[in-house]
Short mmCIF file of C-alpha atoms in Angstrom, two decimals:
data_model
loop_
_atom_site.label_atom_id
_atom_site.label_comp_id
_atom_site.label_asym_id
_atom_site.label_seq_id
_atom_site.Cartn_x
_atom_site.Cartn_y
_atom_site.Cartn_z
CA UNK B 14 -19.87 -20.22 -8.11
CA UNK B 15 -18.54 -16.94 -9.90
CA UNK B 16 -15.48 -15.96 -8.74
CA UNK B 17 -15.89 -12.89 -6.56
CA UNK B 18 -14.66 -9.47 -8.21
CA UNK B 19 -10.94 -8.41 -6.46
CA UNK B 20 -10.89 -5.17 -4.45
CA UNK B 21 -7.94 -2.81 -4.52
CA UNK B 22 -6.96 0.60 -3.19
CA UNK B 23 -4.28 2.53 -4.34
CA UNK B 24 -3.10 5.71 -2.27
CA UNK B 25 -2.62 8.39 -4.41
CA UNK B 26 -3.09 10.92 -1.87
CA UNK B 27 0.60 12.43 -0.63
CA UNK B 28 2.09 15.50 -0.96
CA UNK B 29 5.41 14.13 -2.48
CA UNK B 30 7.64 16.39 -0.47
CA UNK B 31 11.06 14.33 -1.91
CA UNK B 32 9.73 14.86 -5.40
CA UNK B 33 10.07 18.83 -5.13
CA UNK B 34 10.25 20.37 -7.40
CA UNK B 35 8.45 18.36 -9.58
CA UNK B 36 5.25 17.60 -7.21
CA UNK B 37 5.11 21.45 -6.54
CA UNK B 38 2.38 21.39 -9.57
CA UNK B 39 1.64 17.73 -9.95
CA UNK B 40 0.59 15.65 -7.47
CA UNK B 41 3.07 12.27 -6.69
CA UNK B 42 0.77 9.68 -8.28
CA UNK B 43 0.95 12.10 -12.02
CA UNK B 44 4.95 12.24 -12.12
CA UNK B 45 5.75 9.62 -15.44
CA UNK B 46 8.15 7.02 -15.17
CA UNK B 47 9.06 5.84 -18.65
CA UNK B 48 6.42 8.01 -20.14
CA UNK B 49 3.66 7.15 -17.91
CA UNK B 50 2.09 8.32 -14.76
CA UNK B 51 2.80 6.18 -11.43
CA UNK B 52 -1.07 6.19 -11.44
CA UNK B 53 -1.42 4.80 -14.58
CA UNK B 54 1.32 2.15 -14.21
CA UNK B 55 -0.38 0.42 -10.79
CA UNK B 56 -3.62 0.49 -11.96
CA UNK B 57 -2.69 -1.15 -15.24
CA UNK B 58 -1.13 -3.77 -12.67
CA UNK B 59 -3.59 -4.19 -11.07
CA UNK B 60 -6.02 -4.61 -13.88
CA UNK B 61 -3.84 -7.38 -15.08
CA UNK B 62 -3.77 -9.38 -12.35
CA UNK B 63 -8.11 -9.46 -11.92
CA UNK B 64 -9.03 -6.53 -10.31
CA UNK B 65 -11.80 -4.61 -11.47
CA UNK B 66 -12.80 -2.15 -8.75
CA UNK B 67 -10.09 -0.01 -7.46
CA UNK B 68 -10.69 3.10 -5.16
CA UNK B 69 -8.20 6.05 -5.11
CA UNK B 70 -7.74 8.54 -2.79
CA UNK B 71 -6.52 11.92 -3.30
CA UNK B 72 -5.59 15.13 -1.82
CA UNK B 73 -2.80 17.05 -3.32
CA UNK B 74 -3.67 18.14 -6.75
CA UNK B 75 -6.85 15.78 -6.14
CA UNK B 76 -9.12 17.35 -9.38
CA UNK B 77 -5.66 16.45 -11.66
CA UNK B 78 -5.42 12.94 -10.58
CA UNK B 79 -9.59 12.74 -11.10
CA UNK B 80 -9.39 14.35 -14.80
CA UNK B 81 -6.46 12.04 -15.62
CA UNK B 82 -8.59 9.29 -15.30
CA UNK B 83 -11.79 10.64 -16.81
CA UNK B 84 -9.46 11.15 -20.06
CA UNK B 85 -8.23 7.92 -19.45
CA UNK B 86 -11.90 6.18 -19.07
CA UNK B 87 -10.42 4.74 -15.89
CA UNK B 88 -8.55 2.57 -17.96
CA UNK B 89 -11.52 0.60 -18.13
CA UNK B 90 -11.82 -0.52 -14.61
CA UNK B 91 -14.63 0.47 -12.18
CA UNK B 92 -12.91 3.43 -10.01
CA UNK B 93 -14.20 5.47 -7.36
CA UNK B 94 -12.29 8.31 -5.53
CA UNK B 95 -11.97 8.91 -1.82
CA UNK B 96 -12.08 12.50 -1.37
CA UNK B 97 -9.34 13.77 1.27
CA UNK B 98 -8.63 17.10 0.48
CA UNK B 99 -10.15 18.75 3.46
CA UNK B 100 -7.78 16.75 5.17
CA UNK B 101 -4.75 14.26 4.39
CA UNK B 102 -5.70 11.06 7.14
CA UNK B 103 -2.60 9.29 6.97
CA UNK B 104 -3.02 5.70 5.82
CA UNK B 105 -4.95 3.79 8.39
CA UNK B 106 -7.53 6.68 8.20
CA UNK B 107 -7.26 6.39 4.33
CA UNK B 108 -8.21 3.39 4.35
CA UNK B 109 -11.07 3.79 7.13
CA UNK B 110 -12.82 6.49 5.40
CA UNK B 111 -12.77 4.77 1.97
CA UNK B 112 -14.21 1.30 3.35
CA UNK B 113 -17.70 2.80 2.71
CA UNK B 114 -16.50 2.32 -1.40
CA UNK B 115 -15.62 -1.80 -0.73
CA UNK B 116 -17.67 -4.37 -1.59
CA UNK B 117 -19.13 -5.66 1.34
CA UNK B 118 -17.23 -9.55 2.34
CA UNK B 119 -14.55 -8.67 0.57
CA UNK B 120 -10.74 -8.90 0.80
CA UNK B 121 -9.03 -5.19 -0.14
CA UNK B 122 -5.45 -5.36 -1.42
CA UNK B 123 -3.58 -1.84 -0.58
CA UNK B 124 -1.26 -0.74 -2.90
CA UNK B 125 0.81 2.24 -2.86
CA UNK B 126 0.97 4.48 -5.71
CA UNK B 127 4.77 4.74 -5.92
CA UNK B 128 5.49 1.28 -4.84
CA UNK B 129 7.33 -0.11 -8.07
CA UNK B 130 7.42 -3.98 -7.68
CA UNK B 131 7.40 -7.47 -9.37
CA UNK B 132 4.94 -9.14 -6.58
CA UNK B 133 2.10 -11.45 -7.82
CA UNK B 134 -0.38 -9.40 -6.89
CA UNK B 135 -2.87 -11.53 -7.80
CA UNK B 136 -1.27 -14.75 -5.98
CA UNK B 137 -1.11 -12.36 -2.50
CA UNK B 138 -4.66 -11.48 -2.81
CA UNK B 139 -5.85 -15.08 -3.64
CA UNK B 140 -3.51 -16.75 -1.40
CA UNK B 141 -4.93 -14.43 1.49
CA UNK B 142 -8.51 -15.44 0.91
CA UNK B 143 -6.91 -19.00 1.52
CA UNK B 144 -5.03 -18.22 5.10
CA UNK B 145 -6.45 -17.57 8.64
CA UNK B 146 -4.83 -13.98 8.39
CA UNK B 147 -6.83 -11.20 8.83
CA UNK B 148 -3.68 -9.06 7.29
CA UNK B 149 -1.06 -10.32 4.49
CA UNK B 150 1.95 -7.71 4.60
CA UNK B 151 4.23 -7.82 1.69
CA UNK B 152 7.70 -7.78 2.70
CA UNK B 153 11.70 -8.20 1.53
CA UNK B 154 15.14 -8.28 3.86
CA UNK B 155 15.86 -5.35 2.37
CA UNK B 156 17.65 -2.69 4.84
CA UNK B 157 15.82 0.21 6.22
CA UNK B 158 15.71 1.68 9.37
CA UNK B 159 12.45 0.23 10.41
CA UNK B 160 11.43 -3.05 10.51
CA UNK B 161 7.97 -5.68 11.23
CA UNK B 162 9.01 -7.92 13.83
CA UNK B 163 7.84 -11.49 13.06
CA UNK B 164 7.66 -14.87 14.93
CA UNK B 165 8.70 -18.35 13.70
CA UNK B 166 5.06 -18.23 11.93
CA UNK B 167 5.57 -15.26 10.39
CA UNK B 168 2.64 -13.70 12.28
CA UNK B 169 3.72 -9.78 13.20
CA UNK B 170 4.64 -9.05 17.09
CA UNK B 171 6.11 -6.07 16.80
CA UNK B 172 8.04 -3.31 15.18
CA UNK B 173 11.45 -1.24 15.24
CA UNK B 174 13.64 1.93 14.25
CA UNK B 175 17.02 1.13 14.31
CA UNK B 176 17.65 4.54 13.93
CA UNK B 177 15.97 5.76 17.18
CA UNK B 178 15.60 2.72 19.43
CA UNK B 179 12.09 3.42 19.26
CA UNK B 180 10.19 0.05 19.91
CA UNK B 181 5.87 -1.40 19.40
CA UNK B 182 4.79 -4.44 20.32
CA UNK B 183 1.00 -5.23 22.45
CA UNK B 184 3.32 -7.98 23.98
CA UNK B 185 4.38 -7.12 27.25
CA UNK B 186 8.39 -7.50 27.78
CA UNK B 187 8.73 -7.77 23.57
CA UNK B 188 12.62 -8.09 22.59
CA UNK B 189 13.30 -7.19 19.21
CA UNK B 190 16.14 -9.70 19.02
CA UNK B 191 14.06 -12.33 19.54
CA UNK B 192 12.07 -12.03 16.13
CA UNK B 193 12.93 -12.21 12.30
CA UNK B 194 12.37 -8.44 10.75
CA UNK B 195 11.22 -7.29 7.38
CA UNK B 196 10.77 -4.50 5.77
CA UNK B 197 6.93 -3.81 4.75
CA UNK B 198 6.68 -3.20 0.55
CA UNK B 199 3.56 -1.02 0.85
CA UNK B 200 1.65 -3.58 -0.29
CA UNK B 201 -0.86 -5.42 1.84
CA UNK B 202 -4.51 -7.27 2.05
CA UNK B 203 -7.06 -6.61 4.69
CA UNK B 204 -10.09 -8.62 5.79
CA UNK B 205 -13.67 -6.84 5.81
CA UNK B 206 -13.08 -7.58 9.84
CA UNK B 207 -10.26 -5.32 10.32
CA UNK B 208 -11.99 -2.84 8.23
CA UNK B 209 -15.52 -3.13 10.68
CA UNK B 210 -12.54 -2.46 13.83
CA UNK B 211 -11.11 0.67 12.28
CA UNK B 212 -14.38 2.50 12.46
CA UNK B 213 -13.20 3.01 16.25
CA UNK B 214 -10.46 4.79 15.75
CA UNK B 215 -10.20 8.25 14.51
CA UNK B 216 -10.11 10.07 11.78
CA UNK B 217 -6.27 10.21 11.34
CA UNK B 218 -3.86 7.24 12.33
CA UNK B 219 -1.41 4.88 10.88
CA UNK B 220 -2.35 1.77 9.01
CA UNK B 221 1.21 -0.14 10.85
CA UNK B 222 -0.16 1.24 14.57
CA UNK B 223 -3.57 -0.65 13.82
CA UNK B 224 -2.23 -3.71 12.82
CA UNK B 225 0.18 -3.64 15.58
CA UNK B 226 -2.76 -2.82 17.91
CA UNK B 227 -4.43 -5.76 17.03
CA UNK B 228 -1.71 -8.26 16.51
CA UNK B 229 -2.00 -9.88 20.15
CA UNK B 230 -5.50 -11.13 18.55
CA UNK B 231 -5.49 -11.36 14.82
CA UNK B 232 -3.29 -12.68 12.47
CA UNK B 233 -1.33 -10.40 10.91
CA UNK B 234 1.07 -12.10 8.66
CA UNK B 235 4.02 -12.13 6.33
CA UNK B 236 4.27 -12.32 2.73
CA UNK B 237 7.86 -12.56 1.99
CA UNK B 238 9.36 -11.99 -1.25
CA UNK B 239 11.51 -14.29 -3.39
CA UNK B 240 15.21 -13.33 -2.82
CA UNK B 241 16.23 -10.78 -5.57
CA UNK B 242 12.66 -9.32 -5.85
CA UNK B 243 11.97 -6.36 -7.61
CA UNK B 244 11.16 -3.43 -5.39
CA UNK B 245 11.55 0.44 -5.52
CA UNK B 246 10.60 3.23 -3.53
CA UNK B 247 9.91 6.07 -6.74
CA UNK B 248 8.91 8.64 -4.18
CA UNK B 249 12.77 9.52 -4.11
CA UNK B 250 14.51 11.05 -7.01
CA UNK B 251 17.20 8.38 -7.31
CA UNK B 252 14.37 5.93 -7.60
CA UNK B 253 12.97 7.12 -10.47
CA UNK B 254 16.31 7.36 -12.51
CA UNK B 255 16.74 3.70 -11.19
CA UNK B 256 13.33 3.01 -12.51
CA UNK B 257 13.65 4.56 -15.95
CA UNK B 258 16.85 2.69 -16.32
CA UNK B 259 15.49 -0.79 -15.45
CA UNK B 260 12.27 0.21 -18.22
CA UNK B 261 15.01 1.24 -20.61
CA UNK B 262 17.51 -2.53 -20.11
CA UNK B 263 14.30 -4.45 -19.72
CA UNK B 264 13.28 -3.03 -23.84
CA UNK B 265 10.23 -1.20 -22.83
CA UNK B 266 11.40 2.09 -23.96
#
């Protein structure tokens, strides 16, 4: 049997407020780390670990990001765009409104445009289409103020800001304490299921409220990383430096 084609989406679509100025006439996904575009680095990631059909989405600065890639040939993947521009949907509504673009059957991996990691993307994806999970989440014990909460099985239960005390779970009397928390990479694979359930929901919600909506139900489960795993936020300025500095030890400048 021919192995099926792999499914990503990358979103490209944010306004890049902590970017300013330099997203005040370039969208997020366009500013260059080590001489190339965010775009370009994930989807020449993603290409190298199998997949061949990758929808974007885009709203600020939209046309750039689509003329970058016509220049580019899509980098010789199969791309389609998922037009927000009328109206930024947040990322469970990105998602729902691009599903139309998804082969039908198929797994999607989600991958942020200025996630800058080392994870197997390829192992995630194919090790999903091996679980019962109808979600894999990517995630490190790195510190942030909000947390997945997991059980024993690594199957999500709930979620936390330490910050605000603000608490989610569809468990009835959920204590945080009582689970292991991680932080979510922005990188995650979702079964066609899931993707028939959003088209209940509105136009404009949260990819983490959906999964936590369903999580009494489905399997939504944890991917952790190795200890020591690469992994940058590059929509803040220091991350970028930080970036550019790890291209420049690493010899690929």
């Amino acid at each position: 049997m021919a192995e099926r084609m792999k499914e990503a989406m990358i979103f490209a679509a944010g306004l890049g407020t902590r970017l300013r100025p330099l997203t005040d006439n370039l969208p997020k996904a366009l500013v260059p780390v080590g001489g190339k575009p965010m775009l370009e680095h994930v989807i020449l990631r993603l290409k190298a670990a199998g997949f061949a059909h990758i929808v974007i989405n885009v709203h600020h600065f939209g046309q750039k990001i689509i003329d970058f890639l016509e220049e580019h040939k899509n980098f010789g993947v199969a791309v389609d765009i998922s037009d927000e521009r009328d109206a930024l949907l947040d990322t469970g509504g990105g998602i729902r409104k691009a599903a139309g673009y998804f082969r039908k059957g198929s797994p999607v991996l989600i991958h942020n445009v200025d996630i800058w990691s080392d994870a197997d993307l390829a192992g995630l994806y194919e090790g999903h289409g091996r679980s019962r999970a109808a979600t894999s989440l990517w995630v490190s014990k790195r510190s942030t103020s909000r947390y997945l909460l997991f059980d024993e099985e690594h199957r999500l239960c709930g979620w936390e800001n330490t910050k605000t005390g603000e608490v989610k779970s569809p468990f009835p009397g959920f204590s945080p304490s009582a689970y292991e928390p991680y932080a979510f990479g922005g990188i995650h694979v979702i079964s066609p299921a899931l993707l028939e359930r959003m088209q209940d929901w509105g136009e404009k919600f949260s990819i983490i409220d959906f999964y936590l909506s369903v999580a009494g139900e489905a399997i939504i489960q944890a991917c952790p990383a190795s200890a020591g795993a690469l992994w940058m936020d590059l929509g803040k300025p220091e991350a970028l430096t930080a970036a550019e500095n790890y291209l420049k030890s690493a010899g690929h400048e």
